[in-house]
Short mmCIF file of C-alpha atoms in Angstrom, two decimals:
data_model
loop_
_atom_site.label_atom_id
_atom_site.label_comp_id
_atom_site.label_asym_id
_atom_site.label_seq_id
_atom_site.Cartn_x
_atom_site.Cartn_y
_atom_site.Cartn_z
CA MET A 1 108.00 95.87 89.72
CA PRO A 2 111.76 95.89 90.40
CA ASP A 3 113.41 93.08 92.36
CA ARG A 4 114.52 95.33 95.18
CA LEU A 5 112.00 97.70 96.66
CA SER A 6 114.09 100.84 96.65
CA PHE A 7 116.86 102.25 94.53
CA TYR A 8 119.34 102.11 97.40
CA LEU A 9 122.70 100.47 96.69
CA LYS A 10 125.19 100.09 99.51
CA LYS A 11 128.65 101.43 98.62
CA ASN A 12 131.52 102.80 100.63
CA SER A 13 131.80 106.43 99.58
CA ILE A 14 131.79 110.00 100.87
CA ILE A 15 128.32 110.62 99.44
CA HIS A 16 126.87 107.58 101.21
CA ALA A 17 128.42 108.72 104.49
CA LEU A 18 126.81 112.17 104.31
CA ASN A 19 123.81 112.90 106.48
CA PRO A 20 120.55 112.27 104.54
CA PHE A 21 119.39 115.80 105.31
CA THR A 22 122.53 117.20 103.65
CA LYS A 23 121.79 115.20 100.52
CA LEU A 24 118.19 116.42 100.59
CA THR A 25 119.43 120.03 100.79
CA LEU A 26 121.77 119.32 97.87
CA VAL A 27 118.88 118.00 95.76
CA PHE A 28 116.78 121.02 96.73
CA ALA A 29 119.62 123.33 95.66
CA ILE A 30 119.96 121.56 92.30
CA VAL A 31 116.20 121.75 91.72
CA THR A 32 116.16 125.47 92.62
CA TYR A 33 119.02 126.22 90.22
CA GLY A 34 117.35 124.16 87.48
CA LEU A 35 114.06 126.01 87.94
CA ILE A 36 115.26 129.58 88.14
CA GLY A 37 118.32 129.28 85.91
CA ALA A 38 117.58 131.57 82.98
CA GLY A 39 119.82 129.98 80.38
CA PHE A 40 118.62 127.46 77.85
CA TRP A 41 121.33 124.93 78.77
CA THR A 42 121.16 125.34 82.58
CA ALA A 43 119.58 121.95 83.26
CA THR A 44 121.92 120.15 80.85
CA ILE A 45 124.97 121.83 82.39
CA LEU A 46 123.78 120.92 85.90
CA VAL A 47 123.40 117.26 84.89
CA CYS A 48 126.92 117.19 83.41
CA LEU A 49 128.73 119.27 86.03
CA ALA A 50 126.84 118.36 89.23
CA LEU A 51 125.04 115.05 88.97
CA LEU A 52 127.58 113.05 86.95
CA PRO A 53 130.56 113.96 89.22
CA LEU A 54 128.39 113.26 92.28
CA ALA A 55 127.42 109.85 90.90
CA PHE A 56 131.08 109.19 90.13
CA THR A 57 132.12 110.14 93.68
CA ALA A 58 129.42 107.85 95.05
CA ARG A 59 130.89 105.01 92.88
CA LEU A 60 127.48 104.65 91.29
CA LEU A 61 128.15 106.18 87.85
CA LYS A 62 127.16 102.96 86.05
CA GLU A 63 124.00 102.45 88.14
CA TYR A 64 123.06 106.12 87.86
CA LEU A 65 123.42 106.03 84.08
CA GLY A 66 121.42 102.79 84.05
CA VAL A 67 118.54 104.43 85.93
CA ALA A 68 118.77 107.54 83.75
CA VAL A 69 118.74 105.61 80.47
CA LYS A 70 116.17 102.99 81.46
CA LEU A 71 113.70 105.03 83.51
CA ILE A 72 114.08 108.75 82.95
CA LEU A 73 115.29 109.09 79.35
CA PRO A 74 112.27 107.26 77.83
CA THR A 75 109.85 109.56 79.71
CA ALA A 76 111.74 112.78 79.00
CA GLY A 77 112.59 111.72 75.44
CA PHE A 78 109.00 110.78 74.61
CA MET A 79 107.77 114.09 76.03
CA PHE A 80 110.38 116.00 74.04
CA VAL A 81 109.49 114.32 70.74
CA MET A 82 105.72 114.49 71.22
CA GLN A 83 105.76 118.11 72.35
CA SER A 84 108.10 119.17 69.56
CA ILE A 85 105.80 117.64 66.98
CA PHE A 86 102.36 118.39 68.32
CA ILE A 87 102.38 121.67 70.23
CA PRO A 88 101.82 124.49 67.73
CA GLY A 89 102.87 128.08 68.25
CA GLY A 90 106.31 128.60 66.69
CA THR A 91 107.07 130.77 63.70
CA THR A 92 110.41 129.49 62.38
CA GLU A 93 109.66 126.29 60.55
CA ILE A 94 112.47 123.71 60.45
CA PHE A 95 110.81 121.11 58.28
CA ARG A 96 107.42 119.79 57.28
CA LEU A 97 106.12 116.24 57.53
CA GLY A 98 102.84 116.01 55.67
CA SER A 99 100.42 118.30 57.47
CA ILE A 100 102.64 118.57 60.56
CA SER A 101 105.20 121.33 60.73
CA ILE A 102 107.96 121.43 63.31
CA GLU A 103 108.99 124.86 64.54
CA LEU A 104 112.26 125.92 66.12
CA GLU A 105 110.58 127.69 69.08
CA THR A 106 108.54 124.62 70.00
CA VAL A 107 111.59 122.36 69.86
CA GLN A 108 113.50 124.76 72.13
CA ARG A 109 110.62 124.99 74.60
CA SER A 110 110.20 121.21 74.64
CA TYR A 111 113.92 120.73 75.18
CA LEU A 112 113.86 123.16 78.12
CA ILE A 113 110.96 121.29 79.78
CA ALA A 114 112.33 117.81 79.05
CA SER A 115 115.84 118.65 80.27
CA ARG A 116 114.45 120.18 83.47
CA ILE A 117 112.34 117.09 84.15
CA PHE A 118 115.37 114.91 83.46
CA LEU A 119 117.41 116.98 85.92
CA PHE A 120 114.80 116.89 88.72
CA ILE A 121 114.04 113.19 88.45
CA SER A 122 117.65 112.14 88.19
CA ALA A 123 118.66 114.36 91.13
CA PHE A 124 116.10 112.61 93.32
CA ALA A 125 117.08 109.24 91.86
CA LEU A 126 120.66 109.94 92.94
CA LEU A 127 119.43 110.77 96.47
CA LEU A 128 117.50 107.49 96.60
CA LEU A 129 120.46 105.53 95.18
CA THR A 130 122.74 106.72 97.97
CA THR A 131 120.28 106.88 100.90
CA HIS A 132 118.37 104.05 102.49
CA PRO A 133 114.69 105.08 102.84
CA SER A 134 114.49 104.13 106.51
CA GLU A 135 117.69 106.07 107.25
CA LEU A 136 116.20 109.13 105.54
CA MET A 137 112.93 108.79 107.48
CA THR A 138 114.71 108.20 110.84
CA ASN A 139 116.79 111.29 110.27
CA LEU A 140 113.77 113.41 109.34
CA THR A 141 111.96 112.12 112.45
CA GLN A 142 114.92 113.18 114.60
CA ARG A 143 114.59 116.61 113.02
CA GLY A 144 110.95 116.96 114.04
CA LEU A 145 108.86 115.09 111.47
CA PRO A 146 106.01 113.31 113.32
CA PRO A 147 107.09 109.65 113.84
CA GLN A 148 103.79 108.45 112.35
CA PHE A 149 104.96 109.57 108.89
CA ALA A 150 108.12 107.52 109.18
CA TYR A 151 106.01 104.56 110.30
CA VAL A 152 103.71 104.90 107.27
CA ILE A 153 106.54 105.12 104.72
CA ILE A 154 108.71 102.35 106.18
CA SER A 155 105.87 99.92 106.84
CA THR A 156 104.49 100.49 103.32
CA LEU A 157 107.87 99.47 101.93
CA GLN A 158 107.62 96.31 104.05
CA ILE A 159 103.95 95.53 103.29
CA ILE A 160 104.28 95.66 99.48
CA PRO A 161 106.64 92.63 99.22
CA GLN A 162 104.38 90.78 101.67
CA MET A 163 101.38 91.53 99.47
CA GLN A 164 103.25 90.38 96.39
CA ALA A 165 104.09 87.08 98.08
CA LYS A 166 100.47 86.76 99.18
CA SER A 167 99.14 87.44 95.66
CA LEU A 168 101.40 84.69 94.26
CA THR A 169 99.94 82.33 96.87
CA ILE A 170 96.41 83.35 95.88
CA ILE A 171 97.12 82.84 92.17
CA ALA A 172 98.57 79.39 92.91
CA ALA A 173 95.59 78.51 95.11
CA GLN A 174 93.05 79.63 92.49
CA ARG A 175 94.88 77.76 89.74
CA SER A 176 94.87 74.60 91.82
CA ARG A 177 91.09 74.73 91.82
CA GLY A 178 91.05 75.17 88.06
CA LEU A 179 91.10 78.91 87.41
CA ASP A 180 92.32 79.69 83.89
CA THR A 181 94.71 82.63 84.08
CA GLU A 182 95.85 82.65 80.44
CA SER A 183 92.74 83.39 78.42
CA SER A 184 91.01 86.16 76.50
CA PHE A 185 90.75 89.82 77.49
CA ILE A 186 87.15 89.73 78.76
CA LYS A 187 87.91 86.60 80.83
CA ARG A 188 90.94 88.28 82.37
CA ILE A 189 88.72 91.15 83.61
CA GLY A 190 86.51 88.54 85.28
CA LEU A 191 89.62 87.09 86.92
CA LEU A 192 90.21 90.25 88.91
CA VAL A 193 87.51 89.37 91.43
CA PRO A 194 88.82 85.97 92.68
CA LEU A 195 92.40 87.26 92.62
CA VAL A 196 92.09 90.75 94.09
CA GLY A 197 89.25 90.03 96.52
CA PRO A 198 91.14 87.74 98.93
CA LEU A 199 94.21 89.96 98.70
CA VAL A 200 92.40 93.17 99.64
CA PHE A 201 90.14 91.70 102.32
CA GLY A 202 93.01 89.70 103.84
CA SER A 203 95.17 92.81 104.11
CA LEU A 204 92.35 94.89 105.57
CA VAL A 205 91.56 92.32 108.24
CA GLU A 206 95.21 92.33 109.33
CA VAL A 207 94.94 96.07 110.02
CA GLU A 208 93.09 95.49 113.28
CA GLU A 209 95.67 93.07 114.68
CA ARG A 210 98.50 95.35 113.68
CA ALA A 211 96.83 98.34 115.36
CA ILE A 212 96.56 96.43 118.65
CA ALA A 213 100.18 95.27 118.32
CA ILE A 214 101.67 98.73 117.83
CA GLU A 215 99.42 100.34 120.42
CA ALA A 216 100.79 97.83 122.93
CA ARG A 217 104.30 99.01 121.99
CA GLY A 218 103.64 102.65 122.79
CA PHE A 219 102.90 103.99 119.29
CA THR A 220 100.55 106.67 120.62
CA SER A 221 102.83 107.59 123.54
CA THR A 222 103.68 111.28 123.63
CA HIS A 223 106.95 110.81 125.53
CA LYS A 224 110.19 111.60 123.76
CA LYS A 225 111.39 108.50 121.97
CA THR A 226 114.95 107.21 121.84
CA TYR A 227 116.58 105.74 118.76
CA LEU A 228 118.27 102.40 118.30
CA HIS A 229 120.36 103.74 115.44
CA GLU A 230 121.74 107.29 115.45
CA VAL A 231 122.36 108.80 112.01
CA PRO A 232 125.70 110.64 112.17
CA ASP A 233 125.67 114.39 111.52
CA THR A 234 129.24 115.72 111.22
CA ASN A 235 130.68 119.23 111.03
CA LEU A 236 131.30 118.63 107.33
CA ASP A 237 127.55 118.06 106.87
CA ARG A 238 126.70 121.31 108.63
CA ALA A 239 129.29 123.23 106.58
CA ILE A 240 127.96 121.81 103.29
CA ARG A 241 124.38 122.60 104.27
CA THR A 242 125.25 126.18 105.21
CA ILE A 243 127.03 126.72 101.87
CA LEU A 244 124.14 125.17 99.90
CA ILE A 245 121.49 127.26 101.67
CA ALA A 246 123.60 130.39 101.08
CA LEU A 247 123.85 129.45 97.38
CA ILE A 248 120.06 128.96 97.15
CA ILE A 249 119.39 132.34 98.80
CA VAL A 250 121.93 134.06 96.52
CA ALA A 251 120.31 132.52 93.44
CA VAL A 252 116.77 133.45 94.47
CA VAL A 253 117.74 137.02 95.43
CA TRP A 254 119.74 137.46 92.23
CA ARG A 255 116.77 136.27 90.17
CA VAL A 256 114.10 138.35 91.95
CA TRP A 257 116.16 141.55 92.47
CA PRO A 258 116.03 143.33 89.06
CA SER A 259 112.28 142.89 88.54
CA MET B 1 106.89 133.13 84.26
CA SER B 2 106.34 135.59 87.11
CA GLN B 3 102.56 135.32 86.59
CA ASP B 4 102.85 131.53 86.97
CA PHE B 5 104.93 132.02 90.10
CA LEU B 6 102.29 134.38 91.52
CA ASN B 7 99.54 131.85 90.80
CA LEU B 8 101.62 129.16 92.50
CA LEU B 9 102.01 131.37 95.58
CA ILE B 10 98.24 132.06 95.66
CA ALA B 11 97.52 128.31 95.37
CA LEU B 12 100.00 127.51 98.17
CA ALA B 13 98.49 130.22 100.38
CA ALA B 14 94.98 128.83 99.80
CA VAL B 15 96.14 125.30 100.68
CA GLY B 16 97.87 126.60 103.80
CA LEU B 17 94.74 128.51 104.84
CA VAL B 18 92.50 125.46 104.44
CA LEU B 19 94.96 123.23 106.35
CA GLY B 20 95.25 125.81 109.13
CA TRP B 21 91.48 126.12 109.37
CA ALA B 22 91.07 122.34 109.56
CA TYR B 23 93.76 122.14 112.25
CA VAL B 24 92.39 124.95 114.40
CA THR B 25 88.80 123.68 114.22
CA LYS B 26 90.06 120.17 115.19
CA ARG B 27 88.57 118.66 112.04
CA MET B 28 91.94 117.27 111.06
CA GLN B 29 92.68 115.76 114.48
CA LYS B 30 89.52 113.67 114.38
CA ASP B 31 90.77 111.80 111.31
CA PHE B 32 93.96 110.82 113.09
CA SER B 33 92.47 110.20 116.54
CA SER B 34 92.70 106.42 116.20
CA THR B 35 95.73 104.18 115.66
CA MET B 36 93.57 102.36 113.10
CA THR B 37 94.05 105.33 110.74
CA TRP B 38 97.84 105.15 110.90
CA VAL B 39 97.79 101.40 110.35
CA LEU B 40 95.24 101.54 107.53
CA ILE B 41 97.23 104.12 105.55
CA PRO B 42 100.22 101.82 104.70
CA VAL B 43 97.84 99.01 103.74
CA ALA B 44 95.84 101.42 101.55
CA ILE B 45 99.02 102.60 99.83
CA ALA B 46 100.03 98.99 99.22
CA ILE B 47 96.55 98.33 97.74
CA ASN B 48 96.91 101.39 95.49
CA ILE B 49 100.28 100.26 94.20
CA SER B 50 99.48 96.54 93.85
CA ILE B 51 96.16 97.02 92.04
CA GLY B 52 97.61 99.85 89.95
CA GLN B 53 100.40 97.53 88.81
CA LEU B 54 98.00 94.64 88.21
CA VAL B 55 95.74 96.82 86.04
CA LEU B 56 98.81 98.01 84.15
CA VAL B 57 99.83 94.40 83.48
CA LEU B 58 96.30 93.45 82.35
CA LYS B 59 96.36 96.47 80.01
CA LEU B 60 92.91 97.70 81.04
CA PRO B 61 92.14 101.22 79.82
CA VAL B 62 91.86 102.62 83.38
CA TYR B 63 94.40 103.30 86.15
CA LEU B 64 92.48 102.22 89.30
CA ASP B 65 95.50 103.32 91.35
CA SER B 66 93.56 105.16 94.06
CA ILE B 67 91.14 102.60 95.49
CA GLY B 68 93.03 102.60 98.81
CA THR B 69 93.04 106.41 98.88
CA VAL B 70 89.24 106.50 98.48
CA LEU B 71 88.86 103.82 101.18
CA VAL B 72 90.84 105.86 103.71
CA GLY B 73 89.01 109.04 102.69
CA VAL B 74 85.68 107.38 103.45
CA LEU B 75 86.65 105.47 106.61
CA CYS B 76 88.98 107.96 108.32
CA GLY B 77 88.06 111.34 106.84
CA PRO B 78 89.15 113.78 104.12
CA TRP B 79 92.49 114.76 105.68
CA ALA B 80 93.59 111.18 106.22
CA GLY B 81 92.53 110.51 102.61
CA ALA B 82 94.58 113.43 101.35
CA LEU B 83 97.60 112.22 103.32
CA THR B 84 97.19 108.69 101.92
CA GLY B 85 97.08 109.99 98.35
CA ALA B 86 100.13 112.18 98.86
CA LEU B 87 102.20 109.47 100.57
CA SER B 88 101.03 106.92 97.99
CA ASN B 89 102.59 108.94 95.19
CA PHE B 90 105.62 109.64 97.39
CA VAL B 91 106.21 105.91 97.93
CA ALA B 92 105.58 105.15 94.24
CA GLY B 93 108.28 107.74 93.57
CA ILE B 94 110.68 105.83 95.85
CA ILE B 95 109.86 102.44 94.31
CA PHE B 96 109.39 103.16 90.59
CA ASP B 97 110.73 106.55 89.60
CA PRO B 98 110.51 110.05 91.07
CA GLY B 99 108.36 111.06 88.09
CA TRP B 100 105.37 110.31 90.32
CA TRP B 101 106.13 113.21 92.62
CA PRO B 102 104.68 116.10 90.55
CA TRP B 103 101.27 114.38 90.82
CA ILE B 104 101.18 114.37 94.64
CA PRO B 105 98.62 117.27 94.76
CA VAL B 106 96.26 115.36 92.44
CA ALA B 107 96.40 112.21 94.58
CA ALA B 108 95.81 114.28 97.72
CA THR B 109 92.79 115.94 96.09
CA ILE B 110 91.28 112.55 95.27
CA GLY B 111 91.45 111.46 98.92
CA LEU B 112 90.16 114.83 100.15
CA THR B 113 87.19 114.87 97.78
CA ALA B 114 86.29 111.27 98.58
CA GLY B 115 86.36 112.10 102.30
CA LEU B 116 84.26 115.25 101.93
CA CYS B 117 81.64 113.44 99.82
CA ALA B 118 81.51 110.57 102.33
CA ASN B 119 81.08 113.04 105.19
CA ALA B 120 78.10 114.46 103.31
CA GLY B 121 76.62 110.95 103.21
CA PHE B 122 77.44 110.35 99.55
CA PHE B 123 79.00 106.92 99.97
CA LYS B 124 75.96 104.95 101.06
CA THR B 125 74.21 103.82 97.87
CA TRP B 126 75.62 102.99 94.49
CA TRP B 127 74.24 105.96 92.58
CA LYS B 128 75.58 108.35 95.22
CA VAL B 129 78.94 106.63 94.84
CA VAL B 130 78.78 107.28 91.09
CA VAL B 131 78.17 110.97 91.85
CA THR B 132 81.14 110.91 94.26
CA GLY B 133 83.31 109.33 91.56
CA PHE B 134 82.30 112.04 89.14
CA LEU B 135 83.06 114.81 91.68
CA ILE B 136 86.45 113.22 92.38
CA ALA B 137 87.17 113.21 88.64
CA ILE B 138 86.28 116.91 88.34
CA ALA B 139 88.43 117.86 91.35
CA ALA B 140 91.34 115.76 90.06
CA THR B 141 91.03 117.41 86.64
CA ILE B 142 91.01 120.92 88.11
CA VAL B 143 94.15 120.23 90.17
CA GLY B 144 95.88 118.04 87.59
CA SER B 145 95.50 120.18 84.49
CA PRO B 146 97.78 123.06 85.60
CA ILE B 147 100.44 120.48 86.53
CA ALA B 148 100.06 118.79 83.14
CA VAL B 149 100.35 122.18 81.41
CA LEU B 150 103.43 122.98 83.51
CA LEU B 151 104.98 119.71 82.33
CA GLY B 152 104.28 120.75 78.74
CA GLY B 153 100.85 119.19 78.22
CA ILE B 154 102.07 115.85 76.93
CA SER B 155 103.45 113.25 79.31
CA ALA B 156 104.32 109.60 78.81
CA SER B 157 100.84 108.33 79.68
CA GLY B 158 98.60 106.81 77.03
CA SER B 159 95.90 109.48 77.22
CA SER B 160 98.46 112.05 76.02
CA ILE B 161 97.77 110.89 72.50
CA ILE B 162 94.29 112.44 72.79
CA THR B 163 95.90 115.67 74.00
CA ALA B 164 98.30 115.60 71.05
CA PHE B 165 95.40 115.02 68.66
CA LEU B 166 93.44 117.97 70.11
CA LEU B 167 96.50 120.21 69.95
CA GLN B 168 96.81 119.47 66.24
CA THR B 169 93.19 120.52 65.67
CA GLY B 170 94.24 123.99 66.80
CA LYS B 171 93.07 124.07 70.42
CA GLY B 172 95.14 125.67 73.20
CA ILE B 173 97.26 123.60 75.60
CA LEU B 174 95.03 124.14 78.66
CA GLU B 175 91.88 123.42 76.66
CA SER B 176 93.34 120.21 75.20
CA VAL B 177 94.54 118.93 78.56
CA LEU B 178 91.16 119.69 80.16
CA THR B 179 89.25 117.93 77.38
CA THR B 180 91.47 114.85 77.63
CA ASN B 181 91.04 114.66 81.38
CA PHE B 182 87.27 115.08 81.14
CA LEU B 183 87.22 112.13 78.73
CA VAL B 184 89.43 109.78 80.75
CA GLU B 185 89.10 110.76 84.41
CA PRO B 186 85.34 110.19 85.09
CA ILE B 187 85.47 106.59 83.82
CA ASP B 188 88.51 105.84 85.93
CA LYS B 189 87.34 107.59 89.10
CA ILE B 190 83.76 106.24 88.99
CA SER B 191 85.11 102.69 88.61
CA THR B 192 87.55 103.34 91.47
CA SER B 193 84.76 104.61 93.76
CA LEU B 194 82.46 101.71 92.89
CA LEU B 195 85.20 99.18 93.62
CA ALA B 196 85.94 100.89 96.95
CA PHE B 197 82.20 100.72 97.65
CA ALA B 198 82.16 97.00 96.86
CA ILE B 199 85.08 96.46 99.27
CA LEU B 200 83.32 98.42 102.04
CA ASP B 201 80.20 96.37 101.44
CA GLY B 202 82.19 93.20 102.06
CA LEU B 203 83.56 94.34 105.45
CA SER B 204 81.69 93.75 108.69
CA ALA B 205 79.96 96.62 110.53
CA ARG B 206 81.95 95.81 113.68
CA TYR B 207 85.22 96.25 111.78
CA LEU B 208 84.11 99.50 110.10
CA ALA B 209 83.00 100.98 113.43
CA ARG B 210 86.62 100.99 114.67
CA PHE B 211 87.58 103.75 112.24
CA PRO B 212 87.12 107.46 113.10
CA ARG B 213 84.40 107.93 110.47
CA GLY B 214 83.16 104.37 110.12
CA GLU B 215 79.57 105.61 110.08
CA ASN B 216 80.23 107.06 106.60
CA ALA B 217 80.43 103.53 105.29
CA GLN B 218 77.31 102.16 106.98
CA LEU B 219 75.48 101.38 103.77
CA ASP B 220 71.73 101.77 103.44
CA GLN B 221 70.46 98.32 104.25
CA GLN B 222 67.65 97.88 101.71
CA ARG B 223 68.42 96.01 98.49
CA ARG B 224 72.11 95.83 99.32
CA THR B 225 72.84 92.80 97.17
CA SER B 226 70.94 94.05 94.16
CA GLU B 227 72.69 97.40 94.40
CA LEU B 228 76.05 95.68 94.52
CA VAL B 229 75.14 93.78 91.37
CA ILE B 230 74.08 97.02 89.69
CA ALA B 231 77.33 98.66 90.79
CA LEU B 232 79.42 95.84 89.34
CA VAL B 233 77.40 95.89 86.12
CA THR B 234 78.04 99.63 85.87
CA VAL B 235 81.79 99.03 86.18
CA VAL B 236 81.68 96.44 83.43
CA ILE B 237 79.64 98.78 81.20
CA LEU B 238 82.08 101.61 81.86
CA VAL B 239 85.04 99.40 80.97
CA ILE B 240 83.31 98.27 77.76
CA VAL B 241 82.39 101.87 76.89
CA THR B 242 86.03 102.80 77.34
CA ILE B 243 87.19 99.97 75.10
CA VAL B 244 84.65 100.83 72.42
CA PHE B 245 85.01 104.61 72.40
CA VAL B 246 88.34 105.70 73.82
CA VAL B 247 90.61 103.01 72.40
CA PRO B 248 89.64 103.65 68.73
CA LEU B 249 90.10 107.37 69.40
CA THR B 250 93.66 106.77 70.57
CA ASN B 251 94.37 104.52 67.60
CA ASN B 252 93.45 107.24 65.07
#
C-alpha cells in the first residue's frame, strides 16, 4: 500500500486550479476519443499530444511518468506480450518459437487494446494526481450527487489508514504474547484468525457509535446543506467544458453518421 | 464493433430497468432506510481492501477481496451490497490504480447476489452459505467474462495463465475466459461467503437487529458451534484443494 492514500500532489498550476468537474469532462472526452477513434495509433497519439502536455502544464510530468512506468506500463505491457503470444487467429506469421507462432494481426490487436488501456488508466491517474478526492466529491455533491456518496468515499479514505494503524497494534499485541509471525505457509494461514478477527470485529463495533454520532449532526436531515469550502467554478471552466462537450458530440456524430 | 456496442446498450438498458423497478417498488429505499447502512459501507470497503491486501501479501491462491461486500449485502440488502461493491472498486481505483474501475460491475454483482440469496434465507446455515457462494461465483463469472474478453482475455492477474494455456489448446477467447473463471471463482467466492458467515456468527443479535435486514443473519440456532467448525474446515479444505490442483496447473 502506498504511503499516501491518494495520488494527489499539491502544486501551483493552471490544471490544479481548474474545477474538478472540468477535469472530469476532459478525462471523459479523452476516453471517448480513445474508444471511438478509428486509427491504429489514436490512443498513442492522444497520450503524446494530450496527456503529456497536460502533465507538463500541471508541473507533474515526472510524477505522471513515474505512475505510468511503475503502475500502468507493467499491466499494459504484460497484457500486450501475453496476448500477442497466446491469442491465436492471425494469418501473417512473423516468427515461430517452438510450437508457438506469433502473428502480425494478433500483435496489432493486442497493441490496440493495451494502448487504449494505457490511455484510459493514465488519463484518470492524471485527474487523481491533480485533484484532491474530497474536493472532487464536494464538487460533485454541489452538482447534485447525494451527499451520502461523498460521505462514503471520504470516510473510507480516512478509515483505511486507521485500520492499518490498528492492525499494526494487533500484530504487536499478538507478538507480545508469543505469536510467531515468520513461519511456514500453513502456519501463516492459521495466523489470519488472531490477526484479522480483532480487526474486523473492532471496526464493526465502532459502526454503531459512528452512526449515532453522525445522526446527531444532522446526517439524515433533508434540508439544503451549506458548505464550509466552496470549490471555485470560473468562466474559463465553463468555456472549456462547453468546448469539450461539443468535441465529444462532434466525434460521436461523425462516427455514427455514415453507418 | 457495432454489435458489441448494441449489446452494451441492451445490457445498460436492462440494468436501468431493474434499478428503476427496485426504486419504484421501494425495495431499494428499504436498504438505505437506516444510517447504519451508510456507516457500515465505508467500514465494509475498508475490510475489503485491508483483507484483500493481506491475502495478497500472504500469497494465498484466493482474492478474498469482497468479504465486506457480502456482509453489507446480507445485513442491509442487495442494493446496498451492490453499491458497496461498486464503491469498493472505485476507492481501490483511487488508492492503487484506476485499473480497478473496469471491474466495478462484477463487484456490484457480487453484493447484489449475496443480498438476494440472503433475502431468500440462504445465509442461515453453512451449507446454504456454500450454495450462496457458488451462486455468487456464477453471477460474477457471467458479468466478468464479457469485460475480460473486452480487455483482450488476458489481464495481469495470476489466473490469466490458465486462460493463456486454454487459448493455446485451440479454444475460443470467451470459452477460455469462462473456463478459467469457473475454475477459480467458486473457490474464492465460497471461502469469502463462509468467512462472512463466520463474522456474522460472532456478532451479537442485538447489534445485527439494527440493520435494515438484520433478520437475514439470524442464524439457525441448533448446532451453531459445530456448523462453524465445519464451515472453517471447509475453507481450509478449499484452500488446500486450490494449492494442490490449481497451483500445479499454473506452473505447467
